[in-house]
Coordinates of C-alpha atoms (C1' of nucleotides) in Angstrom, one line a residue:
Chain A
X1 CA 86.1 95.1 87.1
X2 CA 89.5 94.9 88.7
X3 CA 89.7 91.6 90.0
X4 CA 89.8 90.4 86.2
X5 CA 93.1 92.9 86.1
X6 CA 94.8 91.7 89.4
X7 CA 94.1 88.0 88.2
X8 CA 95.6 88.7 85.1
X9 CA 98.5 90.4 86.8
X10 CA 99.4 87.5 88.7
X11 CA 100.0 85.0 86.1
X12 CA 102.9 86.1 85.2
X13 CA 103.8 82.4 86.3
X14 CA 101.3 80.2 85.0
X15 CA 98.8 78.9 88.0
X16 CA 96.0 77.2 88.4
X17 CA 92.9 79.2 90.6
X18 CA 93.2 77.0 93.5
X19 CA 97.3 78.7 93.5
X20 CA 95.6 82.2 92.4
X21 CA 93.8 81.7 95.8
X22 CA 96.6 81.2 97.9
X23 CA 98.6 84.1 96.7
X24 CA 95.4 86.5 97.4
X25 CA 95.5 85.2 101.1
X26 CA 99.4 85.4 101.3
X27 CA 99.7 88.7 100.1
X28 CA 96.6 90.9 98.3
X29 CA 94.4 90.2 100.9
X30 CA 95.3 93.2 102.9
X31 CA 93.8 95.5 99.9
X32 CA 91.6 92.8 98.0
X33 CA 90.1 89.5 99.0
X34 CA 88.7 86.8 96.3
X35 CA 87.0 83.9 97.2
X36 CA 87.6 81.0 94.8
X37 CA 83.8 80.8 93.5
X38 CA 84.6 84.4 92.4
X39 CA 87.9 83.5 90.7
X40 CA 87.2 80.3 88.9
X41 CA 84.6 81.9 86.7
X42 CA 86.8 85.0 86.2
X43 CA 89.0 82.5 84.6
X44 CA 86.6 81.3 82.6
X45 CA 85.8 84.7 81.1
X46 CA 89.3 86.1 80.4
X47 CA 89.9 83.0 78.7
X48 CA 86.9 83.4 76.3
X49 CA 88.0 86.6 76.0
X50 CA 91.5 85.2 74.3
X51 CA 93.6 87.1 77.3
X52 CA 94.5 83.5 79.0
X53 CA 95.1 80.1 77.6
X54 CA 95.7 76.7 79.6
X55 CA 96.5 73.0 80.0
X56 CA 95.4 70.5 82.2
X57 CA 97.6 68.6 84.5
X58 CA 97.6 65.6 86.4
X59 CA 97.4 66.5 90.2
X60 CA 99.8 64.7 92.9
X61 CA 96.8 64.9 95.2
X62 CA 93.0 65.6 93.9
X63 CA 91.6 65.6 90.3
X64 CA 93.8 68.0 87.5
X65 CA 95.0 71.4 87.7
X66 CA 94.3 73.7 85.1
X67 CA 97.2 75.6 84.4
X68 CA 96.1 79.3 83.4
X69 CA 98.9 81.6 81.5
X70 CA 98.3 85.2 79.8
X71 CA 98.5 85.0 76.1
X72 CA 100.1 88.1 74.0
X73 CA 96.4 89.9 73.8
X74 CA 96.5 89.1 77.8
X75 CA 99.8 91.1 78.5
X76 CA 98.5 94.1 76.9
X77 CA 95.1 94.1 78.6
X78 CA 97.8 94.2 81.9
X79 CA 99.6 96.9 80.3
X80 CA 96.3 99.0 79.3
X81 CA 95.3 98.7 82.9
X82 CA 98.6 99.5 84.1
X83 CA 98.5 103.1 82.6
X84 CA 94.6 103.8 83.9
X85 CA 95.1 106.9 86.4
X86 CA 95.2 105.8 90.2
X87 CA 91.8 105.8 91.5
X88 CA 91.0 105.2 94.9
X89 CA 87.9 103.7 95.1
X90 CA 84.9 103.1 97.1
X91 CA 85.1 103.3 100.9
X92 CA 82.6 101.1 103.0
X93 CA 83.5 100.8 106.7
X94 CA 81.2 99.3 108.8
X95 CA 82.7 100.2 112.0
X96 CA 83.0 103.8 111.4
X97 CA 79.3 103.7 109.9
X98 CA 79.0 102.6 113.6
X99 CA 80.7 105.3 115.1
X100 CA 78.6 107.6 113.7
X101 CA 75.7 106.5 116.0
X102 CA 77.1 105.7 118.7
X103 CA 76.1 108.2 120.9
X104 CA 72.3 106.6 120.4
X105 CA 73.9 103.6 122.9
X106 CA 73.9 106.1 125.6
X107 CA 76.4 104.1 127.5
X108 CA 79.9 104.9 128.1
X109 CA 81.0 101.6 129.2
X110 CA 79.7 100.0 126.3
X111 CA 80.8 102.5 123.8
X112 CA 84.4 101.5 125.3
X113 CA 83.9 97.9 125.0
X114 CA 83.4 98.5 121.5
X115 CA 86.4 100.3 120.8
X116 CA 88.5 97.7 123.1
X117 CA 86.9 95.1 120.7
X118 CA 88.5 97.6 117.5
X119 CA 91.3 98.0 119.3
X120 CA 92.2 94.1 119.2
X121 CA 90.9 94.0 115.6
X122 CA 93.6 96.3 115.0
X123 CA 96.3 94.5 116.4
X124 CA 96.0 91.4 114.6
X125 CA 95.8 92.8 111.3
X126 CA 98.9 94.7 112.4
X127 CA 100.1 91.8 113.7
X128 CA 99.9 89.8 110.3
X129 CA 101.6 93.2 108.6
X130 CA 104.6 93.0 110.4
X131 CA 105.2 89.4 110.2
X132 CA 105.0 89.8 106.6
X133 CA 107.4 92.9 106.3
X134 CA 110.0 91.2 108.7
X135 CA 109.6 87.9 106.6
X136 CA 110.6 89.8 103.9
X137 CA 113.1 92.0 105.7
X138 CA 114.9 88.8 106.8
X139 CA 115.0 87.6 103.2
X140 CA 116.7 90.9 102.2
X141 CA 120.3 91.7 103.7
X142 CA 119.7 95.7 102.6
X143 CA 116.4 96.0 102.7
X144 CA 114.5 97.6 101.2
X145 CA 117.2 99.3 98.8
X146 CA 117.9 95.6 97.5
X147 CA 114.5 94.7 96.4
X148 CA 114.0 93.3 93.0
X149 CA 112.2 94.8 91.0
X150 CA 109.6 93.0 91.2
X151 CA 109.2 92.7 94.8
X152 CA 110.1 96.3 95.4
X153 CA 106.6 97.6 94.1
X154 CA 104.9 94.5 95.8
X155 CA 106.5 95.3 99.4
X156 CA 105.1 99.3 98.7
X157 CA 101.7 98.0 99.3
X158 CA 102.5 96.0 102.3
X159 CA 103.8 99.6 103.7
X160 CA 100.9 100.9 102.9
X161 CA 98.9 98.7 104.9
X162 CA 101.5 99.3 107.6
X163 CA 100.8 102.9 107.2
X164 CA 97.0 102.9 107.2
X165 CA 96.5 100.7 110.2
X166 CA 99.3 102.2 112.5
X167 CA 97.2 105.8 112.1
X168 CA 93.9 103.6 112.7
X169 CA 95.5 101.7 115.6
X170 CA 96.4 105.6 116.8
X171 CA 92.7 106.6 116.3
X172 CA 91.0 104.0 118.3
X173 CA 93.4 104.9 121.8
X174 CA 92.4 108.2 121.3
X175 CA 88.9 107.5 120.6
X176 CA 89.4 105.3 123.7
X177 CA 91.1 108.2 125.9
X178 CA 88.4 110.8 125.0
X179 CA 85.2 108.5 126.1
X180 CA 87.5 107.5 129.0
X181 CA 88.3 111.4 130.2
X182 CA 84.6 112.6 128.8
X183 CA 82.5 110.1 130.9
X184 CA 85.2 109.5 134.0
X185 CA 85.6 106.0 133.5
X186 CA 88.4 103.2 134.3
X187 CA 90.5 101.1 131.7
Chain B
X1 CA 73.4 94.9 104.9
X2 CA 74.6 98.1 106.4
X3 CA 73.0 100.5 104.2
X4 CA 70.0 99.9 106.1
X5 CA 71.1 100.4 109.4
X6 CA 72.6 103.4 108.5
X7 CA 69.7 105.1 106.8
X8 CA 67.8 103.7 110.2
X9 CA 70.4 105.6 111.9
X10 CA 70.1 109.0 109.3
X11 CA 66.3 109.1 110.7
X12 CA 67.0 110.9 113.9
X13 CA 64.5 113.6 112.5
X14 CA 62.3 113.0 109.8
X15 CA 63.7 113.1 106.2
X16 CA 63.2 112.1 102.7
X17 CA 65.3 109.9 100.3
X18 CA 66.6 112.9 98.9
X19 CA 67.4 114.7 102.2
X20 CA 69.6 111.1 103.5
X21 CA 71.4 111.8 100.0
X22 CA 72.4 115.0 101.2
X23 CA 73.5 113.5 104.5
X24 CA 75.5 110.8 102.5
X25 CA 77.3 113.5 100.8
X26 CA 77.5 116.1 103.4
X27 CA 78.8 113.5 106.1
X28 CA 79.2 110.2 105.5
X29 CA 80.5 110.1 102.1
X30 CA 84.2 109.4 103.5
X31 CA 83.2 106.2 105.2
X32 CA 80.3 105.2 103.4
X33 CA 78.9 106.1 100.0
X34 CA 75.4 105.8 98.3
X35 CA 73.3 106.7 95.3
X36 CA 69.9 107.7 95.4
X37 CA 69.3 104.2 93.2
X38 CA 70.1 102.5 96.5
X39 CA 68.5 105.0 99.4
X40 CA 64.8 105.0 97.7
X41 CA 64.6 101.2 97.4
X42 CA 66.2 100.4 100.7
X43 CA 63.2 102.8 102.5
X44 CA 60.6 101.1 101.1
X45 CA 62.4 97.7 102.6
X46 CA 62.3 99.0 106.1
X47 CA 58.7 100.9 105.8
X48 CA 57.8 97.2 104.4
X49 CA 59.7 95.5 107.4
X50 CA 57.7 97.8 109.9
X51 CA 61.2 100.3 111.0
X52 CA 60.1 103.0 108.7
X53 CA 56.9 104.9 108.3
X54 CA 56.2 108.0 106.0
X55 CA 53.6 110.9 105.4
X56 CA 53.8 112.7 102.2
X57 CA 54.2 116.3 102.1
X58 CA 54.1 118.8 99.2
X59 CA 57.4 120.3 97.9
X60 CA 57.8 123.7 97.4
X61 CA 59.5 122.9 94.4
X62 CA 58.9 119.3 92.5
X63 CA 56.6 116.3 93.2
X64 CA 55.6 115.6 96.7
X65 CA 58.4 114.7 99.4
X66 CA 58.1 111.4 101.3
X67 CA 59.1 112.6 104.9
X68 CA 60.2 109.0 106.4
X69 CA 60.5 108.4 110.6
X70 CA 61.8 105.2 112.9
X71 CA 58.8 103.5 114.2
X72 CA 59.1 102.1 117.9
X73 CA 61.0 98.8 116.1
X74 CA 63.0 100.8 114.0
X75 CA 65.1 101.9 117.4
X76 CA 65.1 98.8 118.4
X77 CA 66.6 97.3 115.4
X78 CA 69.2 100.4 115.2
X79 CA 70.5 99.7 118.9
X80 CA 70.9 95.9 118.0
X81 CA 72.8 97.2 115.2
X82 CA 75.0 99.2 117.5
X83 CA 75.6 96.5 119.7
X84 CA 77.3 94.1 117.1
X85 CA 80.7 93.9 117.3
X86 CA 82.6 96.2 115.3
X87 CA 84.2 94.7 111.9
X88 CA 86.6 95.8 109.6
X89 CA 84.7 94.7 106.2
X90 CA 86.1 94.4 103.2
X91 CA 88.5 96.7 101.6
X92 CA 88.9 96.7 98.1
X93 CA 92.2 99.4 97.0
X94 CA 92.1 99.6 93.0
X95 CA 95.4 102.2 93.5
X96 CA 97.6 99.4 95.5
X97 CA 96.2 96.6 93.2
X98 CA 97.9 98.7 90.5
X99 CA 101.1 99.1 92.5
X100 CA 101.8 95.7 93.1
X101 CA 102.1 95.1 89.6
X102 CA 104.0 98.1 88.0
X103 CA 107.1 96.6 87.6
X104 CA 105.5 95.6 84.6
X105 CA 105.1 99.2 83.6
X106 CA 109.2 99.3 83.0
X107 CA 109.3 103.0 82.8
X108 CA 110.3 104.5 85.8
X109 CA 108.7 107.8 84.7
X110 CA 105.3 106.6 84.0
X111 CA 105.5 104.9 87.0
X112 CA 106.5 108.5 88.6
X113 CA 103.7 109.9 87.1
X114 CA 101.3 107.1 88.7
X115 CA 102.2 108.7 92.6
X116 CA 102.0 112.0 91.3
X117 CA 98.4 111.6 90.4
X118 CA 97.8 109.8 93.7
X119 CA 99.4 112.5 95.7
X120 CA 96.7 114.7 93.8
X121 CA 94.1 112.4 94.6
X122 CA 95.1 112.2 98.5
X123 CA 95.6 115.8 98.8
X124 CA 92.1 116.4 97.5
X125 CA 90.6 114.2 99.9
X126 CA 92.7 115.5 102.8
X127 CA 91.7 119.3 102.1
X128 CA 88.0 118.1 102.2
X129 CA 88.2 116.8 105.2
X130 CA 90.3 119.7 106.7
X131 CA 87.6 121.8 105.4
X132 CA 84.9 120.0 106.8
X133 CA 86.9 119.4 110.6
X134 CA 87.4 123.8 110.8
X135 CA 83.9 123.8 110.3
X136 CA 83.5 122.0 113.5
X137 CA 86.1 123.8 115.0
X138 CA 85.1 126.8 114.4
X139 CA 81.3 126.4 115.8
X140 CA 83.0 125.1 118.9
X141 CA 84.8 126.9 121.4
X142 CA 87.0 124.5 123.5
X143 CA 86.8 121.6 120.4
X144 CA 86.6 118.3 120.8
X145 CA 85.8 118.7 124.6
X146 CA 82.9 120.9 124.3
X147 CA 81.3 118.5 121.5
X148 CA 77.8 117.4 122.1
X149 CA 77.1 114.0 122.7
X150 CA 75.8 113.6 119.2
X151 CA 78.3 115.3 117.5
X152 CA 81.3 113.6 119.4
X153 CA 81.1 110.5 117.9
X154 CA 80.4 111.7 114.2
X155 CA 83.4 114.4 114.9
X156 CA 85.4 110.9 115.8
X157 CA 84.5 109.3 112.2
X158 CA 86.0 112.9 110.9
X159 CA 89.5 112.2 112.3
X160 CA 89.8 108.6 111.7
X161 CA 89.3 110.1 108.1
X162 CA 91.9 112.7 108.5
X163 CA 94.4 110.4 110.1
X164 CA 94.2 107.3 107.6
X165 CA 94.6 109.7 104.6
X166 CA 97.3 111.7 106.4
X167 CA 99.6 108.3 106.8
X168 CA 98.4 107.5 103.0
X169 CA 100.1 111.0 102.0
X170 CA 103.2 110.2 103.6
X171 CA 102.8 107.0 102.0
X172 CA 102.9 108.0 98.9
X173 CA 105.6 110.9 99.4
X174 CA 107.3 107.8 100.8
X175 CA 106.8 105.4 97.4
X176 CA 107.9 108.7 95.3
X177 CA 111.3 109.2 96.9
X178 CA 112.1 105.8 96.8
X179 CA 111.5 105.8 93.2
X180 CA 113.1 108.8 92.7
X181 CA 116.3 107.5 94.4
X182 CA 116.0 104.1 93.0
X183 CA 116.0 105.5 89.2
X184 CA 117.9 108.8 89.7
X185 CA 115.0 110.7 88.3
X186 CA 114.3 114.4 89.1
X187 CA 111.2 115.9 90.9
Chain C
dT1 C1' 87.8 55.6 108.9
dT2 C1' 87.7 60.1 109.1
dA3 C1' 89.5 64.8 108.9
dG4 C1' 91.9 67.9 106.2
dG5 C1' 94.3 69.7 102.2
dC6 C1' 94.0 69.6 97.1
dA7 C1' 91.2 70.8 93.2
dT8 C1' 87.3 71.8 90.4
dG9 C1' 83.0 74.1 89.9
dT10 C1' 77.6 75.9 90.2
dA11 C1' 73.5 78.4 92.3
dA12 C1' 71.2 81.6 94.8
dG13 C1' 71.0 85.7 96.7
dG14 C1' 72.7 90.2 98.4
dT15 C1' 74.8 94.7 97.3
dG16 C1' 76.1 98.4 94.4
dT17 C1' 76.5 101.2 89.9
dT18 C1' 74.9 103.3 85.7
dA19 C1' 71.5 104.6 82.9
dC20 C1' 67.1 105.9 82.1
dA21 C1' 62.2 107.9 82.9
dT22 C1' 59.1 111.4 84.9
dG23 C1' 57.8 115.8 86.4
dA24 C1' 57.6 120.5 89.0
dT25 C1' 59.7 125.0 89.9
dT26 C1' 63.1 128.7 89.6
dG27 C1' 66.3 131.8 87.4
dC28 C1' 68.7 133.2 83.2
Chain D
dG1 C1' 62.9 128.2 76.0
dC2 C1' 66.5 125.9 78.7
dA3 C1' 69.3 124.4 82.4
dA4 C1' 69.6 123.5 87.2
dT5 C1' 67.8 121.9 91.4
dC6 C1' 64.2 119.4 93.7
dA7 C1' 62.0 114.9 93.9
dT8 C1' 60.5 110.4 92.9
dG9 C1' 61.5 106.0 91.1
dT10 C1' 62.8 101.5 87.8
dA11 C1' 65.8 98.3 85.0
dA12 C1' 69.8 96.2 83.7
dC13 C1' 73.9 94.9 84.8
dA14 C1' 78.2 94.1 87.5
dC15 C1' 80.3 92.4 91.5
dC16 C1' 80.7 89.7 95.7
dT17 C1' 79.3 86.2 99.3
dT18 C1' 77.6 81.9 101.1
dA19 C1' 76.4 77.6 100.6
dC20 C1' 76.6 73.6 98.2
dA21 C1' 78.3 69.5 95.1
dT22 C1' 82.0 66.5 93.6
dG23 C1' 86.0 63.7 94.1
dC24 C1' 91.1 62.4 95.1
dC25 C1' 95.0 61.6 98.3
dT26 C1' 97.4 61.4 102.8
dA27 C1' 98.2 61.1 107.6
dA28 C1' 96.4 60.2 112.2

DNA sequence: TTAGGCATGTAAGGTGTTACATGATTGC
DNA sequence: GCAATCATGTAACACCTTACATGCCTAA
């Protein structure tokens, strides 16, 4: 039940879900997505659980905001989860679960297509990466030495991502190169 | 609803729920986990959506096996599958939702502590993999080229395997200097 | 006036995990 | 006798996605 955790985690400025939403698409959504019908009711709950509080205020555009903040009880919940060992999770990926069976396609030109399809997957998520890390490269004269605190630890995971999909982005040319040299086609 | 299409794809030869466990496990369990609790109700979906049929055979040891095939629309259903585009999915990290928030942690040590249990974690899954890719290697004389068609691609899934957690190692070596430096701790 | 961003939510359904229930056979 | 492996499954719950419902304000 992580999401509860990573909410929790981001209000360490008091927000509203709509803003909790904005900040997983600006920068968690590399290594967790949340909808907002996911997030509203996981407000809901941490707050009957006494680890958030809020207060409504009027909007400048649309009907009020509810302003979440973590109570005392709430920062320790944070701090708890905090010192859980790493774990690394579940793995689902439906492309490689592809893979896998691809040979039952028995057809090398579509087999590439489908890794010229990955390949331009790829790049736009890499795409997105780097204009993150160069944002925040641009905002930092000695970067990354000059990090806050704060962002120091948040710009980690944005390497990671970095990381990851560089080595995928590696895999799918020389997934491309073997079918190309294997079956003797072109492009 | 991949799960399906992938125990559709496991049914290359004739198994039981138990034996696709064994698959999951042996094979697949890097890119794609499941539990038993999952595989037995998913068969009796396809067998009830007309992919699947079954005989029953009696076990050597234990109640009687339910040997499961692809009917004629079962291959039919598992080449659509394969011609989909390829997609990323979801990707949930519980280890980098941590990260992003240990500043809170405020003890550079702990925080040491975090990447040394991940570098555990990562070096686990590397050596499994490793294991698993000289196994290949070592039934194959001029590997990867001499691969059979089957094999190839399911060698392929291997080294995406191997690649991604070889950049998250240096990732992580990567996150424990710059802590190390950053605090002036030692090892 | 209509589309889009702001802002809240619920409902239904799909997917996945954990725990439990049953029972045979083999080896210690 | 007991634990482990083989072999089947169900039930309850947790988590996530998609679609829908509501309504305000602003700019084209």
């Amino acid at each position: 039940m992580s999401l509860s955790h990573i909410v929790l985690g981001l209000l360490d400025e008091p927000a509203s879900g709509y803003d909790i939403k904005n900040k997983f698409n600006r920068s968690l959504v590399h290594f967790w997505g949340a909808e907002l019908a996911q997030i509203y009711p996981t407000l809901k709950k941490l707050t009957a659980q006494g680890l958030l509080d809020y207060r409504e205020v009027p909007s400048a555009k649309g009907p009020a905001r509810k302003i979440y903040r973590r109570t005392a009880r709430g920062d320790s919940a944070l701090l708890e989860w905090l010192c859980d060992p790493p774990s690394t999770g579940a793995t689902r990926i439906p492309y490689l679960a592809q893979t896998y069976f691809l040979n039952h396609l028995d057809d090398p030109a579509r087999t590439l297509e489908f890794f010229n399809g990955l390949k331009q997957l790829i790049a736009e998520k890499l795409q997105h990466l780097q204009q993150a890390n160069s944002d925040w490269a641009s905002h930092y004269p000695e970067f990354p030495e000059s990090l806050s605190d704060e962002d120091f630890y948040k710009q980690m995971t944005l390497e990671n991502g970095l990381a990851v999909w560089t080595a995928r982005q590696a895999w799918c040319d020389m997934c491309r190169h073997r079918i190309i040299k294997r079956y003797g086609l072109k492009t």
